C-alpha atoms as one frame of an Amber mdcrd trajectory, in Angstrom:
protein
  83.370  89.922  34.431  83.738  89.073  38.198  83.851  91.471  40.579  87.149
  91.305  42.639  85.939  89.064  45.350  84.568  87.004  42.901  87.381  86.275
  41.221  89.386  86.062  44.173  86.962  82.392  44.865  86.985  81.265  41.329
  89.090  82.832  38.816  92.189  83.229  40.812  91.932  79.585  42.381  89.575
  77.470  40.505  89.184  78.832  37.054  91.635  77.687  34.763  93.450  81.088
  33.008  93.771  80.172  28.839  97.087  82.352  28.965 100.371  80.755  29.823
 102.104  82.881  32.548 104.389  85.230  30.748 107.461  84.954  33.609 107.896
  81.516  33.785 107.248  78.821  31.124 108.069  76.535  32.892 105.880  76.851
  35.910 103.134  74.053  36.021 100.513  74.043  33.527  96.884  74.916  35.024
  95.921  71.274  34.750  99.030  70.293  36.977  98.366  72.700  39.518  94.748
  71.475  39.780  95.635  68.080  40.266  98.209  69.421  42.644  95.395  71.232
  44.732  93.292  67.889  43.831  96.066  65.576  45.634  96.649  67.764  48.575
  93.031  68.407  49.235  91.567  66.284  52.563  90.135  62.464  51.661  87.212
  63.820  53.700  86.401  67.038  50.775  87.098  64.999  47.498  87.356  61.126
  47.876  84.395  60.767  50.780  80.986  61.993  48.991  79.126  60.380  46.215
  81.029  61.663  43.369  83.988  60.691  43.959  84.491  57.131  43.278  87.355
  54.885  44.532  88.610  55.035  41.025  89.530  58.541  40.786  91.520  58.334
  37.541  87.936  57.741  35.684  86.459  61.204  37.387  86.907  64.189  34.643
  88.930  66.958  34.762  85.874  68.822  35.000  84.188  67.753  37.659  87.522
  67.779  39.854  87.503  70.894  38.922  84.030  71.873  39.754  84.164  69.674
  43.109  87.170  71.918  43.878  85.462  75.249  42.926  82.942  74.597  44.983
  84.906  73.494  48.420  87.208  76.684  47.984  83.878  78.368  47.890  83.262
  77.356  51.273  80.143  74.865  49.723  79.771  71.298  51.100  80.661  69.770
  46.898  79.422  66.232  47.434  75.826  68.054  49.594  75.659  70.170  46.599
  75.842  67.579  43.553  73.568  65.072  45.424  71.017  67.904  45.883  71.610
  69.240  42.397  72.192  66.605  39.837  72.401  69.320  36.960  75.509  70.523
  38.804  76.930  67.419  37.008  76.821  69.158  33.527  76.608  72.813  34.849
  79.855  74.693  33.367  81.898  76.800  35.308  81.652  79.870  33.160  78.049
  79.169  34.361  78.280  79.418  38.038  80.410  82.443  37.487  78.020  84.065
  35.602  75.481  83.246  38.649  78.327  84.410  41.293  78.178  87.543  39.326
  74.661  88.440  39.005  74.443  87.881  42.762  77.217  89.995  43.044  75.781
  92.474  41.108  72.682  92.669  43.605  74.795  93.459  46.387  75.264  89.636
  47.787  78.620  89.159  49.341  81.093  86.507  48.566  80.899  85.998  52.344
  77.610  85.583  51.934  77.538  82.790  49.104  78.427  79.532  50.919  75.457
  79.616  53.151  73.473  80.597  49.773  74.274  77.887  48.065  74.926  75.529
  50.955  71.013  75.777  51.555  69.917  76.326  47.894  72.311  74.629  45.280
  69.948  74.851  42.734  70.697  78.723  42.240  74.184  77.533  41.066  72.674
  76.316  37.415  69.274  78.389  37.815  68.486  80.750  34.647  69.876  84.682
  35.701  67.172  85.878  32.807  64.145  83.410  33.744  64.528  82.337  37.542
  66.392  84.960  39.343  65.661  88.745  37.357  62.263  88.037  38.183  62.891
  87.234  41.978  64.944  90.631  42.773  61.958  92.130  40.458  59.441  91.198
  42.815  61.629  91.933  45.720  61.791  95.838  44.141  58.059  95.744  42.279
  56.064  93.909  44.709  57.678  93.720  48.313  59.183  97.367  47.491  62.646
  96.434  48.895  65.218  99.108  47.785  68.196  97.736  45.765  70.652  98.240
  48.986  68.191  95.613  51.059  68.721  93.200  48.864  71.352  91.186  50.500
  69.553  91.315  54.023  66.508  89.645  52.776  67.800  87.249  50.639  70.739
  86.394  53.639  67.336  86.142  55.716  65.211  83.502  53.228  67.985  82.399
  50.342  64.923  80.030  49.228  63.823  83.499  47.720  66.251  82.350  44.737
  64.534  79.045  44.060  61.356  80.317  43.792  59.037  81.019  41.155  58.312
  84.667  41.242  55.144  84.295  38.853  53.924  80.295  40.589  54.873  80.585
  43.914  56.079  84.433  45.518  53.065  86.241  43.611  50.459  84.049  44.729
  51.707  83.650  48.456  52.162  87.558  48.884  48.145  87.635  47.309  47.106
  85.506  49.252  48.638  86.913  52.684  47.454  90.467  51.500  44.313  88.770
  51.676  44.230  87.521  54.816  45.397  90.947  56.553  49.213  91.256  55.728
  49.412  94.478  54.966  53.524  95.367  56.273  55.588  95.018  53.221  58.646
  95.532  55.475  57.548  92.436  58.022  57.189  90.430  55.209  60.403  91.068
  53.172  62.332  91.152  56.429  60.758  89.289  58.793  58.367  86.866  57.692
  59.506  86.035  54.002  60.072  82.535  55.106  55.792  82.829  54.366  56.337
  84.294  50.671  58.566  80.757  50.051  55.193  78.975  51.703  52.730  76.734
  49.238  49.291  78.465  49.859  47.269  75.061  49.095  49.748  72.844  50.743
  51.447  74.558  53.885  49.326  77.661  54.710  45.565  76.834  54.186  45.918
  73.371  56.075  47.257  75.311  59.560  44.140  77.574  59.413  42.397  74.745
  58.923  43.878  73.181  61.876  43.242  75.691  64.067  39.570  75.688  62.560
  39.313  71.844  63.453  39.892  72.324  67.349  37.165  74.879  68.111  38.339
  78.477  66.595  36.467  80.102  64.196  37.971  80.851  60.488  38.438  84.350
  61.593  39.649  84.215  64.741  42.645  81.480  62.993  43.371  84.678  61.120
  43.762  86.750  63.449  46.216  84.468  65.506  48.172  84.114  62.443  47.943
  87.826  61.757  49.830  88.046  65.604  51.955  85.311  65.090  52.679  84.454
  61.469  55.328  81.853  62.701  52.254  79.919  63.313  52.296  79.195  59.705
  55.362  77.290  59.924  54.877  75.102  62.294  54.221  71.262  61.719  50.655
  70.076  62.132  52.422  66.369  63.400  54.813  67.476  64.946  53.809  70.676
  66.779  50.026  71.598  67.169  48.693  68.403  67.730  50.735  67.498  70.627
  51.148  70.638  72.329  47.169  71.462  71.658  46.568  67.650  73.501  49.249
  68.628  76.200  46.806  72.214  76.542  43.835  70.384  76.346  44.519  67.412
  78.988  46.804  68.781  81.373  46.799  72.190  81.313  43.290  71.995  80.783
  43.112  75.898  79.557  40.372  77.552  77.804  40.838  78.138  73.396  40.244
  82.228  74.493  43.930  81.394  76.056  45.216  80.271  72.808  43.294  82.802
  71.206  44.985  85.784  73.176  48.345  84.205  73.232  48.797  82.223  69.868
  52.362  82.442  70.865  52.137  79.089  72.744  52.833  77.152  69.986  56.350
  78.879  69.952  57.264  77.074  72.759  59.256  73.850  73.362  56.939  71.356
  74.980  59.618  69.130  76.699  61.583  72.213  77.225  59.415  75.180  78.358
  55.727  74.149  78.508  55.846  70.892  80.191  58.709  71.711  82.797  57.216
  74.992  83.671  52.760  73.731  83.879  54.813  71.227  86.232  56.222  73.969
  88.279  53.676  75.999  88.695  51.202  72.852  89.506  53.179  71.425  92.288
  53.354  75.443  94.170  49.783  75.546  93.485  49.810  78.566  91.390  47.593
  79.653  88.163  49.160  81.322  85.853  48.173  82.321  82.384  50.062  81.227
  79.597  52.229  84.711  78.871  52.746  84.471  82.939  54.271  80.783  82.766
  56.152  81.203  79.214  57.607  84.312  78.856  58.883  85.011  81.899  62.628
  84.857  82.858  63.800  81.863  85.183  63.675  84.253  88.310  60.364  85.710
  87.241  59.052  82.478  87.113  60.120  81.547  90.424  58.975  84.519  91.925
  55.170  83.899  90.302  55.079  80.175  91.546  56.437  81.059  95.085  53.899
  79.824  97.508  52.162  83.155  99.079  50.461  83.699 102.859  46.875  82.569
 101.978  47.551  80.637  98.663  45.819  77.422  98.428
């Protein structure tokens, strides 16, 4: 059974009750009062995604329901099916029994619509297969108490859609191998890395960093200081701001070395604006000095001094 806030979402307003009320027999039937909820609910929820075709007679009971389940939910229905084609044949006993479980784990019903707004799949994943085994690892392997469940999985819901044996144990070896020895940084912190392909996503950015000058083990040890470096683009983020450090800045790889953090930066925001800055007042700053700083700390560095230039 549903807890009460569970069934408060779906059994109370989407889930059809078999038993006829027992004060009024003539109050709608439950397949009226859907259609009632169907006709009164905004063009731009039902009619205006890709299920819902300008014929709506020919669209089944059951997936007006569903679509109608899932917007009362709080869950973007048309997002959801597109993402999730076996939503399409997914019952609704189903996604209770995944609403549930969750529920069962200490997940919120507040907590659901950004779950399954960013991961539909967990709606028609396997509770005995795909997600045991997640909140398993999450207790066996990460050593997250039961009552920290909901903050890391609110913190990475890609946790769910994850293969605990193909994909979390392998990242979480491989990390331990590198020098990741907190548990609680990576369960609470970094566990965006644990939802990381080791072959495809991580190895390549060492390798990156390998390509432009830094040694394997120095690459770890920036990473080991600033594991967000692992989620960075290689297109899109270290090659132009390394270029835009190389060229114009014209700093030194011990810079990026001690202060890995660079890469953290917005180029057209942060970098750029402030190397500018600081270039036209003549000042030299090191990277921490022209980053990190506050706007009036900043201003104060780069303010021309008696005897400067």
């Amino acid at each position: 059974m549903l807890t009460a806030s569970a069934a408060t979402a779906l059994h109370s307003l989407c889930i059809s009750s078999q038993t006829p009320s027992p004060t009024s027999s003539s109050s709608p039937s439950n397949s009226q009062q859907l259609n009632i909820h169907l006709s009164t609910k905004p063009k731009s929820l039902l009619q205006n995604h890709p299920l819902y075709p300008p014929t709506q007679a020919n669209l089944s009971f059951q997936i007006k329901e569903k679509i109608l389940c899932l917007e009362i939910m709080g869950v973007d229905s048309g997002k959801a099916l597109s993402l999730n084609p076996s939503l399409h044949s997914a019952s609704l006993n189903s996604i209770e029994g995944i609403i549930s479980f969750l529920q069962s784990k200490g997940i919120l019903q507040k907590d659901l619509p950004r779950i399954f707004g960013m991961c539909p799949k967990v709606l028609t994943a396997n509770i005995k297969t795909d997600l045991e085994p997640v909140f398993n690892f999450l207790s066996h392997d990460l050593k997250v108490p039961e009552h920290d469940f909901r903050k890391v999985i609110n913190k990475c819901p890609r946790l769910l859609t994850s293969s605990a044996r193909d994909q979390l144990k392998p990242a979480l070896f491989y990390l331990q191998r590198l020098g990741f020895k907190d548990l609680n940084a990576l369960a609470y912190q970094d566990s965006v890395l644990l939802v990381s392909n080791v072959e495809n996503t991580l190895i390549p950015k060492l390798k990156y960093l390998e390509s432009i000058g830094i040694s394997k083990d120095e690459a770890v040890l920036m990473v080991l200081r600033c594991p967000g470096l692992f989620t960075f683009s290689i297109e899109n983020n270290f090659k132009a701001k390394f270029e835009y450090f190389n060229l114009e800045i014209k700093g030194k790889l011990e810079e990026l070395k001690e202060f890995p953090q660079y890469f953290a930066f917005s180029l057209e925001k942060r970098i750029k604006p402030r190397h500018m800055q600081a270039l036209q007042n003549g000042a030299r700053l090191s990277l921490p000095a022209m980053l990190k700083t506050s706007d009036e700390e900043f201003n104060e560095l780069i303010k021309p001094k008696p005897g400067r230039g």
